[in-house]
PDB file of C-alpha atoms in Angstrom:
ATOM      1  CA  MET A  19       1.401  23.974 -13.069  1.00 60.00           C
ATOM      2  CA  VAL A  20      -0.226  20.989 -12.668  1.00 60.00           C
ATOM      3  CA  PRO A  21      -1.280  18.427 -15.346  1.00 65.00           C
ATOM      4  CA  GLU A  22      -4.768  19.479 -16.796  1.00 67.00           C
ATOM      5  CA  ARG A  23      -5.606  16.550 -18.597  1.00 70.00           C
ATOM      6  CA  PRO A  24      -6.675  13.043 -16.871  1.00 73.00           C
ATOM      7  CA  GLU A  25      -4.275  10.442 -15.585  1.00 76.00           C
ATOM      8  CA  PRO A  26      -4.208   7.405 -18.118  1.00 75.00           C
ATOM      9  CA  ARG A  27      -6.033   4.633 -16.312  1.00 78.00           C
ATOM     10  CA  TYR A  28      -3.365   1.148 -15.388  1.00 79.00           C
ATOM     11  CA  GLU A  29      -4.859  -1.720 -17.710  1.00 80.00           C
ATOM     12  CA  ASP A  30      -2.115  -4.331 -17.448  1.00 84.00           C
ATOM     13  CA  GLY A  31       1.482  -5.156 -16.909  1.00 87.00           C
ATOM     14  CA  ASP A  32       3.986  -3.702 -15.265  1.00 92.00           C
ATOM     15  CA  PRO A  33       3.508  -1.469 -12.745  1.00 94.00           C
ATOM     16  CA  SER A  34       6.461   0.082 -12.504  1.00 94.00           C
ATOM     17  CA  ALA A  35       6.255   0.439 -16.501  1.00 94.00           C
ATOM     18  CA  TYR A  36       3.116   2.395 -15.413  1.00 94.00           C
ATOM     19  CA  ALA A  37       4.115   4.592 -12.938  1.00 95.00           C
ATOM     20  CA  LEU A  38       6.468   6.145 -15.655  1.00 95.00           C
ATOM     21  CA  GLY A  39       4.772   6.326 -17.868  1.00 94.00           C
ATOM     22  CA  VAL A  40       2.538   8.229 -15.984  1.00 94.00           C
ATOM     23  CA  ALA A  41       5.163  11.026 -15.049  1.00 94.00           C
ATOM     24  CA  GLU A  42       6.152  11.193 -18.842  1.00 94.00           C
ATOM     25  CA  TYR A  43       3.095  11.979 -19.713  1.00 92.00           C
ATOM     26  CA  LYS A  44       2.349  14.622 -17.024  1.00 91.00           C
ATOM     27  CA  ALA A  45       5.685  16.435 -17.754  1.00 91.00           C
ATOM     28  CA  GLU A  46       4.961  16.069 -21.530  1.00 89.00           C
ATOM     29  CA  GLU A  47       1.966  17.880 -21.056  1.00 88.00           C
ATOM     30  CA  VAL A  48       3.160  20.806 -18.576  1.00 87.00           C
ATOM     31  CA  ALA A  49       5.719  20.874 -21.207  1.00 85.00           C
ATOM     32  CA  GLU A  50       3.665  22.197 -23.614  1.00 85.00           C
ATOM     33  CA  ARG A  51       2.846  25.426 -21.182  1.00 85.00           C
ATOM     34  CA  ALA A  52       5.840  25.401 -19.343  1.00 79.00           C
ATOM     35  CA  GLY A  53       7.872  27.109 -21.910  1.00 81.00           C
ATOM     36  CA  PRO A  54      11.576  27.352 -21.264  1.00 86.00           C
ATOM     37  CA  ALA A  55      11.902  25.639 -17.827  1.00 88.00           C
ATOM     38  CA  ILE A  56      12.873  22.486 -15.899  1.00 91.00           C
ATOM     39  CA  VAL A  57      10.058  20.685 -15.350  1.00 92.00           C
ATOM     40  CA  VAL A  58       9.912  17.632 -12.802  1.00 95.00           C
ATOM     41  CA  THR A  59       6.535  15.125 -12.521  1.00 94.00           C
ATOM     42  CA  ALA A  60       6.083  12.140 -10.388  1.00 95.00           C
ATOM     43  CA  ASP A  61       3.477   9.460  -9.888  1.00 94.00           C
ATOM     44  CA  THR A  62       2.986   7.136  -7.636  1.00 95.00           C
ATOM     45  CA  ILE A  63       1.167   3.932  -7.248  1.00 95.00           C
ATOM     46  CA  VAL A  64       0.537   1.032  -4.397  1.00 97.00           C
ATOM     47  CA  VAL A  65       0.943  -2.684  -5.166  1.00 97.00           C
ATOM     48  CA  ILE A  66      -0.806  -5.851  -3.373  1.00 97.00           C
ATOM     49  CA  ASP A  67      -0.992  -9.300  -5.154  1.00 95.00           C
ATOM     50  CA  GLY A  68      -0.506  -7.189  -8.283  1.00 92.00           C
ATOM     51  CA  GLU A  69      -3.300  -4.870  -7.961  1.00 94.00           C
ATOM     52  CA  VAL A  70      -2.199  -1.302  -8.725  1.00 95.00           C
ATOM     53  CA  LEU A  71      -4.437   1.461  -6.242  1.00 95.00           C
ATOM     54  CA  GLY A  72      -4.331   4.656  -7.403  1.00 90.00           C
ATOM     55  CA  LYS A  73      -5.981   7.293  -5.958  1.00 91.00           C
ATOM     56  CA  PRO A  74      -9.474   6.134  -4.846  1.00 95.00           C
ATOM     57  CA  GLY A  75     -12.322   6.696  -7.301  1.00 93.00           C
ATOM     58  CA  SER A  76     -15.206   7.082  -3.633  1.00 96.00           C
ATOM     59  CA  ARG A  77     -15.409   6.535  -0.267  1.00 96.00           C
ATOM     60  CA  SER A  78     -16.027   2.810  -0.554  1.00 97.00           C
ATOM     61  CA  ASP A  79     -13.220   2.880  -2.894  1.00 97.00           C
ATOM     62  CA  ALA A  80     -10.976   4.218  -0.448  1.00 97.00           C
ATOM     63  CA  GLU A  81     -12.227   1.657   2.119  1.00 97.00           C
ATOM     64  CA  ARG A  82     -12.022  -1.877   0.059  1.00 97.00           C
ATOM     65  CA  MET A  83      -8.812  -0.291  -0.262  1.00 97.00           C
ATOM     66  CA  LEU A  84      -7.595   0.463   3.122  1.00 98.00           C
ATOM     67  CA  ARG A  85      -9.323  -3.346   3.867  1.00 97.00           C
ATOM     68  CA  LEU A  86      -7.340  -4.670   1.476  1.00 98.00           C
ATOM     69  CA  LEU A  87      -3.874  -3.084   2.443  1.00 98.00           C
ATOM     70  CA  SER A  88      -4.769  -3.585   6.107  1.00 98.00           C
ATOM     71  CA  GLY A  89      -2.413  -5.960   8.557  1.00 98.00           C
ATOM     72  CA  ARG A  90      -0.129  -6.196   5.351  1.00 98.00           C
ATOM     73  CA  THR A  91       3.402  -5.640   3.019  1.00 98.00           C
ATOM     74  CA  HIS A  92       2.753  -3.871  -0.434  1.00 98.00           C
ATOM     75  CA  ALA A  93       5.129  -2.187  -2.700  1.00 98.00           C
ATOM     76  CA  VAL A  94       4.493   1.576  -3.017  1.00 98.00           C
ATOM     77  CA  THR A  95       6.368   2.468  -6.829  1.00 97.00           C
ATOM     78  CA  THR A  96       7.251   6.407  -7.442  1.00 97.00           C
ATOM     79  CA  ALA A  97       8.273   8.016 -10.928  1.00 97.00           C
ATOM     80  CA  VAL A  98       9.922  10.832 -11.256  1.00 97.00           C
ATOM     81  CA  CYS A  99      10.010  12.454 -15.053  1.00 97.00           C
ATOM     82  CA  VAL A 100      12.208  15.645 -15.551  1.00 96.00           C
ATOM     83  CA  VAL A 101      12.279  17.818 -18.704  1.00 94.00           C
ATOM     84  CA  ASP A 102      14.408  20.260 -19.366  1.00 91.00           C
ATOM     85  CA  VAL A 103      12.137  22.404 -21.778  1.00 89.00           C
ATOM     86  CA  ALA A 104      14.709  24.183 -23.919  1.00 84.00           C
ATOM     87  CA  GLY A 105      17.160  21.558 -24.338  1.00 81.00           C
ATOM     88  CA  ALA A 106      14.273  19.293 -25.129  1.00 85.00           C
ATOM     89  CA  ARG A 107      15.656  15.998 -23.165  1.00 91.00           C
ATOM     90  CA  SER A 108      13.957  14.589 -20.922  1.00 93.00           C
ATOM     91  CA  LEU A 109      14.794  11.274 -17.820  1.00 96.00           C
ATOM     92  CA  SER A 110      13.158   9.581 -15.879  1.00 97.00           C
ATOM     93  CA  ALA A 111      13.684   6.618 -12.996  1.00 97.00           C
ATOM     94  CA  ALA A 112      11.158   4.766 -10.467  1.00 97.00           C
ATOM     95  CA  ASP A 113      11.521   4.213  -6.919  1.00 97.00           C
ATOM     96  CA  THR A 114      10.137   1.711  -4.804  1.00 97.00           C
ATOM     97  CA  THR A 115       9.671   0.778  -1.378  1.00 98.00           C
ATOM     98  CA  ARG A 116       7.833  -1.827   0.978  1.00 98.00           C
ATOM     99  CA  LEU A 117       5.316  -0.723   3.669  1.00 97.00           C
ATOM    100  CA  THR A 118       3.568  -2.781   5.733  1.00 98.00           C
ATOM    101  CA  LEU A 119       0.697  -1.635   8.021  1.00 98.00           C
ATOM    102  CA  ARG A 120      -0.915  -3.079  11.073  1.00 98.00           C
ATOM    103  CA  GLU A 121      -4.444  -4.722  11.233  1.00 98.00           C
ATOM    104  CA  LEU A 122      -6.675  -1.178  11.185  1.00 97.00           C
ATOM    105  CA  SER A 123      -9.753  -1.447  13.056  1.00 97.00           C
ATOM    106  CA  VAL A 124     -13.739  -1.079  11.935  1.00 96.00           C
ATOM    107  CA  ALA A 125     -13.396   2.154  14.087  1.00 96.00           C
ATOM    108  CA  GLU A 126     -10.071   3.670  12.790  1.00 95.00           C
ATOM    109  CA  LEU A 127     -10.842   2.856   9.106  1.00 96.00           C
ATOM    110  CA  ALA A 128     -14.199   4.466   9.855  1.00 96.00           C
ATOM    111  CA  ALA A 129     -12.286   7.196  10.932  1.00 96.00           C
ATOM    112  CA  TYR A 130     -10.168   7.820   8.779  1.00 96.00           C
ATOM    113  CA  LEU A 131     -12.000   7.797   5.667  1.00 97.00           C
ATOM    114  CA  ASP A 132     -14.822  10.457   7.250  1.00 96.00           C
ATOM    115  CA  THR A 133     -12.309  13.069   6.689  1.00 95.00           C
ATOM    116  CA  PRO A 134     -10.754  14.516   3.176  1.00 95.00           C
ATOM    117  CA  GLU A 135      -7.371  12.762   3.334  1.00 94.00           C
ATOM    118  CA  PRO A 136      -7.957   9.177   2.006  1.00 95.00           C
ATOM    119  CA  MET A 137      -9.514  11.060  -1.307  1.00 93.00           C
ATOM    120  CA  ASP A 138      -6.287  12.323  -3.080  1.00 89.00           C
ATOM    121  CA  LYS A 139      -3.603   9.308  -2.114  1.00 93.00           C
ATOM    122  CA  ALA A 140      -2.315   6.831  -3.843  1.00 94.00           C
ATOM    123  CA  GLY A 141      -3.686   3.655  -2.057  1.00 96.00           C
ATOM    124  CA  ALA A 142      -5.839   6.039  -0.139  1.00 97.00           C
ATOM    125  CA  TYR A 143      -3.408   6.530   2.778  1.00 96.00           C
ATOM    126  CA  ALA A 144      -0.998   9.461   3.252  1.00 93.00           C
ATOM    127  CA  LEU A 145       2.110   8.006   5.467  1.00 93.00           C
ATOM    128  CA  GLN A 146       2.986  11.537   5.963  1.00 93.00           C
ATOM    129  CA  GLY A 147      -0.713  11.830   7.289  1.00 91.00           C
ATOM    130  CA  ALA A 148      -2.639  10.135  10.330  1.00 92.00           C
ATOM    131  CA  ALA A 149      -2.036   6.787   8.431  1.00 94.00           C
ATOM    132  CA  ALA A 150       1.726   7.737   9.710  1.00 95.00           C
ATOM    133  CA  GLU A 151       0.752   5.567  13.137  1.00 96.00           C
ATOM    134  CA  TRP A 152      -0.774   2.498  11.208  1.00 97.00           C
ATOM    135  CA  VAL A 153       2.655   1.760   9.660  1.00 97.00           C
ATOM    136  CA  THR A 154       5.358  -1.054  11.606  1.00 97.00           C
ATOM    137  CA  ARG A 155       8.970  -0.739   9.264  1.00 98.00           C
ATOM    138  CA  ILE A 156       9.021   0.860   5.904  1.00 97.00           C
ATOM    139  CA  GLU A 157      11.657  -1.267   3.612  1.00 98.00           C
ATOM    140  CA  GLY A 158      13.352   1.698   1.234  1.00 97.00           C
ATOM    141  CA  ASP A 159      13.053   5.461   1.040  1.00 97.00           C
ATOM    142  CA  ARG A 160      10.584   6.329   2.868  1.00 96.00           C
ATOM    143  CA  GLU A 161       9.807   9.877   0.736  1.00 97.00           C
ATOM    144  CA  THR A 162       9.579   7.323  -1.889  1.00 97.00           C
ATOM    145  CA  VAL A 163       6.083   6.787   0.325  1.00 96.00           C
ATOM    146  CA  ILE A 164       5.158  10.262   0.303  1.00 95.00           C
ATOM    147  CA  GLY A 165       5.508  10.629  -3.431  1.00 94.00           C
ATOM    148  CA  LEU A 166       8.549  12.970  -4.170  1.00 95.00           C
ATOM    149  CA  PRO A 167      11.506  10.701  -3.588  1.00 97.00           C
ATOM    150  CA  THR A 168      14.383  14.013  -3.455  1.00 96.00           C
ATOM    151  CA  ALA A 169      16.892  11.377  -4.296  1.00 96.00           C
ATOM    152  CA  VAL A 170      15.671  10.283  -7.970  1.00 97.00           C
ATOM    153  CA  VAL A 171      15.097  14.077  -8.607  1.00 96.00           C
ATOM    154  CA  ARG A 172      18.509  15.300  -7.724  1.00 96.00           C
ATOM    155  CA  ARG A 173      19.863  11.830  -9.719  1.00 96.00           C
ATOM    156  CA  LEU A 174      17.734  13.109 -12.647  1.00 96.00           C
ATOM    157  CA  LEU A 175      18.483  16.674 -12.589  1.00 94.00           C
ATOM    158  CA  SER A 176      22.159  15.692 -12.217  1.00 94.00           C
ATOM    159  CA  ARG A 177      22.216  13.209 -15.015  1.00 93.00           C
ATOM    160  CA  LEU A 178      20.274  15.562 -17.407  1.00 88.00           C
ATOM    161  CA  GLY A 179      23.054  19.161 -16.365  1.00 82.00           C
ATOM    162  CA  SER A 180      26.142  16.224 -17.776  1.00 61.00           C
ATOM    163  CA  GLY A 181      24.407  15.603 -20.379  1.00 54.00           C
TER     164      GLY A 181
END
């Protein structure tokens, strides 16, 4: 099941708190339709120079994001929310990884933007996709960058089960 309502947009404040809020928003919306189930949702954001980059709204927005990230280190935060619908309990947590991209050439940027890949990804790139060749350094859990840090999910599920 996927959320049907649009995600709230970032306005200001702590980026990690925003990501947690979006993950919780998604979980609440899905839990309303899920029946007695365990619901797991996540939200990923990219942060550079204090700017939160979500999914691009257009090709030009994706290009702007990738030019901003090109040759630089940035933070990727993924927040996870786990809900036990039947038990009416939820827990959430976020993890952040720092990632460095090499300088991108005009040609490779244009070729990447010609694919659908950047349009559904925070920061306009996917570590598990073609952009993987641009990565020069990862400081933290690569699953956080991919968008579902399974260590966080396991920890939250364990805590939910012991409550």
